[in-house]
Short mmCIF file of C-alpha atoms and ligand atoms in Angstrom, two decimals:
data_model
loop_
_atom_site.label_atom_id
_atom_site.label_comp_id
_atom_site.label_asym_id
_atom_site.label_seq_id
_atom_site.Cartn_x
_atom_site.Cartn_y
_atom_site.Cartn_z
CA MET A 523 149.24 153.10 153.37
CA ALA A 524 151.26 150.02 154.18
CA GLY A 525 149.92 148.43 150.99
CA SER A 526 151.22 151.39 149.01
CA ALA A 527 154.56 151.52 150.83
CA ILE A 528 155.43 147.83 150.86
CA GLY A 529 156.03 146.68 147.31
CA LEU A 530 158.69 146.23 144.69
CA GLY A 531 160.61 149.08 146.33
CA ASN A 532 161.46 146.79 149.23
CA ILE A 533 161.93 143.49 147.46
CA TRP A 534 163.29 144.49 144.08
CA ARG A 535 164.78 147.98 144.40
CA PHE A 536 166.30 147.97 147.87
CA PRO A 537 168.71 145.01 147.44
CA TYR A 538 170.18 146.23 144.15
CA ILE A 539 170.52 149.84 145.29
CA VAL A 540 172.33 148.57 148.41
CA GLY A 541 174.58 146.53 146.12
CA GLU A 542 175.36 149.52 143.91
CA TYR A 543 175.78 152.26 146.48
CA GLY A 544 177.73 150.93 149.42
CA GLY A 545 176.42 147.78 151.19
CA GLY A 546 176.17 147.94 154.99
CA ALA A 547 177.30 151.56 155.20
CA PHE A 548 174.54 152.49 152.75
CA ILE A 549 172.00 150.69 154.93
CA LEU A 550 172.96 152.87 157.90
CA LEU A 551 172.43 155.98 155.79
CA TYR A 552 169.11 154.60 154.64
CA ILE A 553 167.88 153.94 158.19
CA LEU A 554 168.97 157.39 159.29
CA SER A 555 167.27 159.03 156.29
CA THR A 556 164.06 157.15 157.00
CA LEU A 557 163.88 158.11 160.65
CA ILE A 558 164.93 161.72 160.58
CA VAL A 559 163.89 162.90 157.13
CA SER A 560 161.31 160.58 155.58
CA LEU A 561 159.15 159.95 158.63
CA PRO A 562 158.63 163.68 159.32
CA ILE A 563 157.81 164.16 155.63
CA PHE A 564 155.38 161.27 155.77
CA ILE A 565 153.68 163.02 158.68
CA SER A 566 153.60 166.29 156.69
CA GLU A 567 151.97 164.57 153.72
CA VAL A 568 149.31 162.90 155.86
CA THR A 569 148.70 166.23 157.61
CA LEU A 570 148.23 167.96 154.27
CA GLY A 571 145.83 165.32 152.97
CA ARG A 572 143.76 164.93 156.11
CA ARG A 573 143.44 168.66 156.77
CA SER A 574 142.46 169.53 153.19
CA LYS A 575 140.35 166.40 152.55
CA ARG A 576 141.54 166.66 148.95
CA SER A 577 143.71 164.56 146.68
CA ALA A 578 147.30 165.59 146.00
CA TYR A 579 146.18 167.78 143.11
CA GLY A 580 143.86 170.06 145.07
CA SER A 581 145.20 169.84 148.63
CA MET A 582 147.44 172.90 148.74
CA SER A 583 145.07 175.20 146.92
CA ALA A 584 142.22 174.08 149.19
CA LEU A 585 144.16 175.12 152.30
CA ARG A 586 145.67 178.29 150.85
CA PRO A 587 143.30 179.47 148.14
CA GLY A 588 144.86 182.05 145.86
CA MET A 589 148.43 181.11 146.75
CA LYS A 590 150.57 181.19 143.61
CA GLY A 591 152.03 177.95 142.32
CA CYS A 592 149.66 175.58 144.16
CA ARG A 593 148.05 174.35 140.94
CA THR A 594 151.42 173.77 139.29
CA ILE A 595 152.62 171.77 142.27
CA GLY A 596 149.32 169.90 142.22
CA PHE A 597 149.85 169.09 138.56
CA PHE A 598 153.36 167.78 139.23
CA SER A 599 152.06 165.56 141.98
CA VAL A 600 149.96 163.88 139.32
CA VAL A 601 152.71 163.56 136.71
CA ILE A 602 155.29 162.06 139.09
CA PRO A 603 153.29 158.96 140.09
CA LEU A 604 152.49 158.34 136.42
CA VAL A 605 156.18 158.42 135.49
CA ILE A 606 156.87 155.99 138.34
CA LEU A 607 153.97 153.76 137.31
CA SER A 608 155.39 153.53 133.78
CA TYR A 609 158.60 151.82 134.80
CA TYR A 610 157.14 150.19 137.91
CA SER A 611 154.78 148.25 135.65
CA VAL A 612 157.80 146.90 133.74
CA VAL A 613 159.07 145.25 136.92
CA GLY A 614 155.49 144.25 137.77
CA GLY A 615 155.46 142.48 134.38
CA TRP A 616 158.73 140.69 135.13
CA SER A 617 157.22 139.48 138.42
CA LEU A 618 154.14 138.26 136.59
CA ASP A 619 156.28 136.37 134.11
CA TYR A 620 158.27 134.81 136.96
CA LEU A 621 155.02 133.74 138.57
CA GLY A 622 154.26 131.95 135.30
CA LYS A 623 157.69 130.33 135.32
CA SER A 624 157.14 129.16 138.93
CA LEU A 625 153.78 127.68 137.99
CA ALA A 626 155.47 125.81 135.17
CA ALA A 627 158.02 124.57 137.76
CA GLU A 628 160.86 125.97 135.65
CA PHE A 629 163.00 126.90 138.62
CA VAL A 630 162.91 123.51 140.23
CA ARG A 631 163.63 121.56 137.06
CA GLU A 632 166.87 123.32 136.20
CA GLU A 633 170.25 123.80 137.84
CA PRO A 634 170.59 126.89 140.09
CA SER A 635 173.16 128.48 137.78
CA VAL A 636 170.93 127.94 134.74
CA VAL A 637 167.84 129.55 136.31
CA SER A 638 169.73 132.62 137.44
CA ALA A 639 170.87 133.15 133.84
CA LEU A 640 167.28 132.99 132.47
CA PHE A 641 166.70 136.65 133.25
CA GLY A 642 169.19 138.00 130.72
CA THR A 643 167.54 136.10 127.89
CA PHE A 644 164.07 137.10 129.04
CA ILE A 645 164.53 140.88 129.19
CA SER A 646 166.48 141.19 125.99
CA ASN A 647 163.51 139.68 124.13
CA PRO A 648 161.42 142.62 122.84
CA TRP A 649 157.95 141.07 123.11
CA ALA A 650 157.53 138.93 126.20
CA PRO A 651 158.51 141.56 128.82
CA MET A 652 156.46 144.24 127.06
CA LEU A 653 153.35 142.09 126.90
CA MET A 654 153.72 141.18 130.56
CA GLN A 655 154.16 144.84 131.44
CA LEU A 656 150.93 145.73 129.61
CA LEU A 657 149.16 142.86 131.33
CA PHE A 658 150.29 144.12 134.73
CA LEU A 659 149.26 147.68 133.86
CA GLY A 660 145.92 146.40 132.54
CA ALA A 661 145.27 144.59 135.82
CA THR A 662 146.10 147.78 137.72
CA ALA A 663 143.77 149.83 135.50
CA ALA A 664 140.98 147.28 135.88
CA VAL A 665 141.11 147.42 139.68
CA VAL A 666 141.27 151.22 139.68
CA ALA A 667 138.36 151.40 137.21
CA PHE A 668 136.15 149.20 139.34
CA GLY A 669 137.15 151.03 142.52
CA VAL A 670 139.74 149.98 145.04
CA LYS A 671 137.19 149.12 147.74
CA SER A 672 137.19 146.13 150.01
CA GLY A 673 138.54 143.44 147.62
CA ILE A 674 142.08 144.66 147.20
CA GLU A 675 142.17 146.14 150.70
CA LYS A 676 141.23 142.86 152.28
CA PHE A 677 143.63 141.00 150.05
CA SER A 678 146.57 143.18 151.01
CA LYS A 679 145.68 142.89 154.67
CA TYR A 680 146.25 139.14 154.46
CA SER A 681 148.95 139.02 151.82
CA ILE A 682 151.39 141.38 153.56
CA PRO A 683 151.69 139.15 156.67
CA VAL A 684 152.11 136.11 154.39
CA LEU A 685 154.88 137.94 152.58
CA PHE A 686 156.57 138.68 155.91
CA VAL A 687 156.50 135.02 156.89
CA LEU A 688 157.83 133.88 153.51
CA ILE A 689 160.63 136.40 153.49
CA VAL A 690 161.74 135.21 156.94
CA VAL A 691 161.77 131.60 155.68
CA MET A 692 163.84 132.69 152.70
CA CYS A 693 166.24 134.64 154.93
CA ILE A 694 166.92 131.55 156.99
CA TYR A 695 167.39 129.42 153.91
CA SER A 696 169.55 131.97 152.13
CA ILE A 697 171.86 132.41 155.13
CA SER A 698 172.36 128.64 155.28
CA LEU A 699 173.63 128.40 151.66
CA PRO A 700 177.34 127.64 151.27
CA GLY A 701 179.31 130.86 150.81
CA ALA A 702 176.48 133.01 152.19
CA SER A 703 178.39 134.38 155.17
CA GLU A 704 180.19 136.86 152.97
CA GLY A 705 176.80 138.34 152.02
CA VAL A 706 175.81 138.65 155.67
CA ARG A 707 179.08 140.42 156.39
CA TYR A 708 178.52 142.70 153.40
CA LEU A 709 175.19 143.83 154.89
CA LEU A 710 176.07 144.04 158.55
CA LYS A 711 179.68 145.24 158.57
CA PRO A 712 179.64 148.78 157.26
CA ASP A 713 182.63 149.75 155.18
CA PHE A 714 182.43 153.52 154.93
CA SER A 715 185.02 153.66 152.17
CA GLN A 716 182.34 152.23 149.87
CA LEU A 717 180.20 155.35 150.16
CA THR A 718 180.34 158.03 147.51
CA PRO A 719 178.59 161.43 147.49
CA ARG A 720 175.95 159.71 145.34
CA SER A 721 175.17 157.25 148.13
CA PHE A 722 173.55 160.02 150.20
CA ALA A 723 171.15 160.98 147.44
CA TYR A 724 170.32 157.36 146.68
CA ALA A 725 169.73 156.57 150.37
CA LEU A 726 167.22 159.39 150.64
CA GLY A 727 165.73 158.63 147.23
CA GLN A 728 165.29 154.95 148.14
CA SER A 729 163.68 155.87 151.42
CA PHE A 730 161.22 158.22 149.65
CA PHE A 731 160.48 155.64 146.99
CA SER A 732 159.88 152.93 149.54
CA LEU A 733 157.57 155.07 151.67
CA SER A 734 155.72 156.39 148.58
CA LEU A 735 156.70 159.98 149.43
CA GLY A 736 156.87 162.93 147.06
CA ALA A 737 154.48 161.16 144.71
CA GLY A 738 151.07 162.45 145.77
CA THR A 739 150.05 159.07 147.12
CA ILE A 740 150.33 159.64 150.85
CA VAL A 741 148.60 163.02 150.59
CA THR A 742 145.73 161.37 148.69
CA TYR A 743 145.50 158.45 151.14
CA GLY A 744 145.84 160.88 154.08
CA SER A 745 142.66 162.57 152.90
CA TYR A 746 140.76 159.31 153.51
CA MET A 747 141.95 159.08 157.11
CA ARG A 748 139.49 159.50 159.99
CA SER A 749 139.86 162.55 162.24
CA ASN A 750 140.39 160.43 165.35
CA ASP A 751 143.09 158.18 163.82
CA ASN A 752 146.47 158.73 165.45
CA LEU A 753 148.55 160.31 162.72
CA VAL A 754 151.99 159.86 164.29
CA VAL A 755 151.41 156.26 165.31
CA THR A 756 150.07 155.33 161.87
CA SER A 757 152.97 157.02 160.10
CA ALA A 758 155.64 155.56 162.38
CA GLY A 759 154.03 152.13 162.12
CA THR A 760 154.13 152.29 158.32
CA ALA A 761 157.74 153.52 158.29
CA VAL A 762 158.97 150.86 160.70
CA SER A 763 157.24 147.96 158.94
CA ASP A 764 158.52 149.19 155.61
CA LEU A 765 162.06 149.43 156.99
CA LEU A 766 161.85 146.01 158.57
CA PHE A 767 160.56 144.53 155.36
CA ALA A 768 163.40 146.03 153.35
CA MET A 769 165.97 144.68 155.81
CA LEU A 770 164.47 141.21 155.63
CA ALA A 771 164.47 141.35 151.84
CA GLY A 772 168.14 142.39 151.91
CA MET A 773 168.90 139.49 154.24
CA ALA A 774 167.10 137.07 151.97
CA ILE A 775 168.77 138.29 148.79
CA MET A 776 172.33 139.33 149.58
CA PRO A 777 173.65 136.07 151.08
CA ALA A 778 172.24 134.25 148.05
CA VAL A 779 173.88 136.79 145.73
CA PHE A 780 177.26 135.89 147.19
CA ALA A 781 176.49 132.19 147.29
CA ALA A 782 175.55 132.29 143.61
CA GLY A 783 178.62 134.33 142.71
CA ILE A 784 176.52 137.18 141.28
CA GLU A 785 177.84 140.76 141.38
CA PRO A 786 175.94 142.75 144.13
CA GLY A 787 175.97 145.79 141.85
CA ALA A 788 174.33 143.85 139.00
CA GLY A 789 171.47 146.37 138.74
CA PRO A 790 167.69 146.06 138.39
CA GLY A 791 167.78 142.35 137.52
CA LEU A 792 169.43 141.35 140.80
CA ILE A 793 166.49 139.67 142.51
CA PHE A 794 165.32 137.96 139.34
CA GLN A 795 168.68 136.26 139.17
CA THR A 796 168.94 135.36 142.86
CA ILE A 797 165.45 134.40 143.95
CA PRO A 798 165.13 131.60 141.36
CA TYR A 799 168.62 130.49 142.43
CA ILE A 800 167.34 130.10 146.01
CA PHE A 801 164.32 128.08 144.87
CA SER A 802 166.34 125.91 142.59
CA SER A 803 168.83 125.10 145.37
CA MET A 804 165.95 124.41 147.73
CA ALA A 805 164.51 122.00 145.20
CA VAL A 806 167.66 119.87 145.10
CA ASP A 807 166.67 118.37 148.47
CA ALA A 808 162.96 119.15 148.52
CA PRO A 809 161.45 119.65 145.04
CA VAL A 810 157.84 120.00 146.18
CA LEU A 811 158.76 122.53 148.83
CA GLY A 812 160.88 124.54 146.37
CA ALA A 813 158.06 124.60 143.81
CA ALA A 814 155.37 125.50 146.35
CA VAL A 815 157.34 128.25 148.03
CA SER A 816 158.30 129.80 144.70
CA ILE A 817 154.67 129.94 143.54
CA ILE A 818 153.43 131.50 146.78
CA PHE A 819 156.34 133.90 146.83
CA PHE A 820 155.70 135.26 143.34
CA ILE A 821 151.94 135.47 143.91
CA VAL A 822 152.57 137.62 146.94
CA ILE A 823 155.15 139.77 145.14
CA VAL A 824 152.66 140.40 142.34
CA VAL A 825 149.99 141.34 144.87
CA ALA A 826 152.37 143.61 146.81
CA ALA A 827 153.33 145.25 143.51
CA LEU A 828 149.68 145.66 142.54
CA THR A 829 148.67 147.34 145.80
CA SER A 830 151.45 149.87 145.16
CA SER A 831 150.75 150.37 141.45
CA ILE A 832 147.06 150.89 142.20
CA SER A 833 147.98 153.67 144.61
CA LEU A 834 150.11 155.24 141.87
CA MET A 835 147.32 155.17 139.29
CA GLU A 836 144.71 156.33 141.80
CA VAL A 837 146.44 159.73 142.09
CA GLY A 838 146.04 160.33 138.33
CA MET A 839 142.48 159.03 138.40
CA ALA A 840 141.52 161.34 141.28
CA TYR A 841 142.93 164.25 139.28
CA LEU A 842 141.05 163.43 136.07
CA ASN A 843 137.89 163.07 138.07
CA GLU A 844 138.33 166.18 140.22
CA ARG A 845 139.51 168.44 137.38
CA PHE A 846 137.57 167.21 134.34
CA GLY A 847 134.82 165.13 135.87
CA MET A 848 136.05 162.17 133.82
CA LYS A 849 134.43 158.78 134.41
CA ARG A 850 136.61 156.17 136.05
CA TRP A 851 136.74 153.73 133.16
CA LYS A 852 137.57 156.46 130.63
CA GLY A 853 140.27 157.84 132.92
CA CYS A 854 141.77 154.40 133.38
CA ILE A 855 141.96 153.78 129.64
CA LEU A 856 143.72 157.12 129.17
CA LEU A 857 146.19 156.41 131.99
CA PHE A 858 146.76 152.90 130.65
CA VAL A 859 147.65 154.29 127.21
CA ILE A 860 150.03 156.97 128.56
CA CYS A 861 151.84 154.74 131.05
CA GLY A 862 151.75 151.80 128.64
CA PHE A 863 153.58 153.84 126.02
CA ILE A 864 156.31 155.18 128.34
CA GLY A 865 156.51 151.80 130.05
CA ALA A 866 156.99 150.02 126.72
CA LEU A 867 159.96 152.27 125.97
CA CYS A 868 161.39 151.46 129.41
CA SER A 869 160.87 147.76 128.77
CA LEU A 870 162.54 147.91 125.36
CA SER A 871 165.54 149.69 126.89
CA PHE A 872 166.77 146.29 128.07
CA GLY A 873 166.51 144.87 124.55
CA PRO A 874 166.33 146.60 121.16
CA LEU A 875 166.62 150.11 122.65
CA ALA A 876 169.60 149.25 124.86
CA GLY A 877 171.77 151.69 122.91
CA VAL A 878 169.56 154.72 123.63
CA HIS A 879 170.95 156.84 126.46
CA ILE A 880 169.63 159.98 128.13
CA PHE A 881 172.21 161.78 130.28
CA GLY A 882 174.33 158.64 130.15
CA LYS A 883 171.54 156.36 131.41
CA GLY A 884 169.33 153.81 129.66
CA ILE A 885 165.64 154.81 129.32
CA PHE A 886 164.47 152.71 132.30
CA ASP A 887 167.28 153.94 134.56
CA PHE A 888 166.72 157.50 133.44
CA PHE A 889 163.03 157.52 134.41
CA ASP A 890 163.80 155.81 137.70
CA TRP A 891 166.52 158.33 138.46
CA LEU A 892 164.39 161.28 137.34
CA ALA A 893 161.51 160.26 139.59
CA SER A 894 163.22 159.02 142.71
CA ASN A 895 166.32 161.19 142.83
CA PHE A 896 164.87 164.37 141.49
CA PHE A 897 161.09 164.83 141.29
CA MET A 898 160.19 162.97 144.48
CA LEU A 899 162.80 164.90 146.45
CA LEU A 900 161.58 168.18 144.99
CA LEU A 901 157.91 167.50 145.65
CA ALA A 902 158.65 166.30 149.18
CA LEU A 903 160.67 169.46 149.77
CA VAL A 904 157.85 171.70 148.60
CA THR A 905 155.37 169.74 150.74
CA THR A 906 157.35 170.10 153.99
CA LEU A 907 158.00 173.76 153.27
CA PHE A 908 154.26 174.25 152.77
CA VAL A 909 153.37 172.44 156.00
CA GLY A 910 156.24 174.01 157.95
CA PHE A 911 155.98 177.58 156.72
CA SER A 912 152.70 178.21 154.98
CA LEU A 913 150.44 176.50 157.47
CA ARG A 914 150.35 178.05 160.95
CA LYS A 915 151.97 176.09 163.76
CA SER A 916 148.60 175.90 165.52
CA GLU A 917 147.00 174.29 162.44
CA VAL A 918 149.74 171.67 162.21
CA ARG A 919 149.54 171.00 165.96
CA ASP A 920 145.79 170.67 165.78
CA GLU A 921 146.11 168.06 163.02
CA ILE A 922 148.99 166.07 164.49
CA THR A 923 147.58 166.03 168.04
CA ASN A 924 143.93 165.52 167.00
CA GLY A 925 142.96 168.81 168.62
CA GLY A 926 145.32 168.38 171.57
CA THR A 927 144.16 164.91 172.59
CA VAL A 928 147.20 162.82 171.51
CA ASN A 929 150.94 163.16 170.67
CA ASN A 930 151.34 166.39 172.64
CA LYS A 931 154.78 165.38 173.92
CA VAL A 932 156.23 164.38 170.55
CA PHE A 933 154.77 167.29 168.64
CA PRO A 934 157.68 169.74 169.23
CA VAL A 935 160.21 167.15 167.99
CA VAL A 936 158.12 166.22 164.95
CA TYR A 937 157.54 169.86 164.13
CA PHE A 938 161.22 170.71 164.40
CA LEU A 939 162.17 167.78 162.16
CA LEU A 940 159.60 168.58 159.49
CA LYS A 941 160.18 172.32 159.51
CA TRP A 942 163.98 172.40 159.61
CA VAL A 943 165.79 169.07 159.45
CA ALA A 944 163.88 167.56 156.52
CA PRO A 945 164.05 170.54 154.13
CA ILE A 946 167.67 171.36 154.97
CA SER A 947 168.71 167.73 154.37
CA ILE A 948 166.97 167.64 150.99
CA ILE A 949 168.53 170.93 149.93
CA ALA A 950 171.97 169.73 151.05
CA ILE A 951 171.57 166.63 148.94
CA PHE A 952 170.51 168.63 145.91
CA ILE A 953 173.54 170.85 146.29
CA THR A 954 175.99 167.97 146.59
CA ASN A 955 174.48 166.22 143.61
CA PHE A 956 173.72 168.90 141.12
CA ILE A 957 175.90 171.85 141.91
CA LEU A 958 179.15 170.55 143.37
N1 LIG B 963 156.45 152.47 147.78
C1 LIG B 963 156.19 151.62 146.66
C2 LIG B 963 157.12 150.42 146.75
O1 LIG B 963 157.97 150.36 147.59
C3 LIG B 963 156.33 152.33 145.36
C4 LIG B 963 155.59 153.62 145.28
C5 LIG B 963 156.26 154.81 145.12
C6 LIG B 963 154.20 153.64 145.43
C7 LIG B 963 155.61 156.02 145.11
C8 LIG B 963 153.51 154.84 145.42
C9 LIG B 963 154.21 156.03 145.25
O2 LIG B 963 157.03 149.52 145.97
#
């Protein structure tokens, strides 16, 4: 679950969303959303998966056979992760390309200002980003086809701690850059005048995205959990490490953004402009260190991205297998083709298709918005309503307390949050965003 949660959402998406939607004040909203809305929903999703022992597609209908709409919801919980995977693989491809650039020591050979400008040239090229995206998607499909098993699990177990250590090193370095203090202030001194009604939706959306909620993944992974695992402790542990990781990533990126004179609201390319800047500055005094750290850093980012993209594809694969009995390799080819096609359009939206807009957004931004500010919220809402209202309280208690053996004291609080606070917050956000 941590492998699925910790990924590009923390390193790539969090810093630029913070930059666009309100800095330090946005971070407070984000922390609040995670603790009082997302964590209870996380617990609901795990409950649903573990109790039904089914993937996201079949979980509701297994627990409430004959209930109307369960299949449709199940179907949506397969479509949503595939939409996410399509544009996620674009950023996965960018990371892969930047790993290549690190291996070629490009960041340490050039001036910091030159390397941070490389990104613009790279994404406006039609071919290179698209090929890298397909390569990333192909790697995801290959792992899913051969089974996730011990290889990738073991790898993520070691790579996530390495990523933590590296991000701390980068935080320290980034804070020491000249001009960085303004970035630290930007993150830690909330200025509430920077918040807009949109910030609330984006805070919740970011927190769902980062915890892999409303995308079928946690329900599917929950179904693999043992009956004596402590559900609340596992969920809270995942949420806290994910939060901590995002904060560290923000602390590594934002001071460097200010030091480099880049606009914090620069959008999806933010980290690809700042991280190379950090490495290039590091290399002025210590070229070998700069080169080595940049290679390790991008390897780990690619791995963190892969463990998340695998979890996204696995939901679709489980569906194809459960519903049509499709073989894994056939399913993976099909998913590769679908996501590759949508992903290619997303990739091209930074180059030749830059002029195409849907509801005022470029193709990439539109899919990202559609998934994380609309579909994920909707699916998460339906899930908590199902767990809060369709399942009996005794069933939920039985699952969360492992038959009354653990978490008895926290159960009433968790239940109240998941039954009332989480759905009401999501509905309030929908109303402010779409109706008012
Ligand atoms: N949580 C992942 C990340 O932060 C992305 C993701 C979203 C994965 C939804 C699975 C489902 O990178």
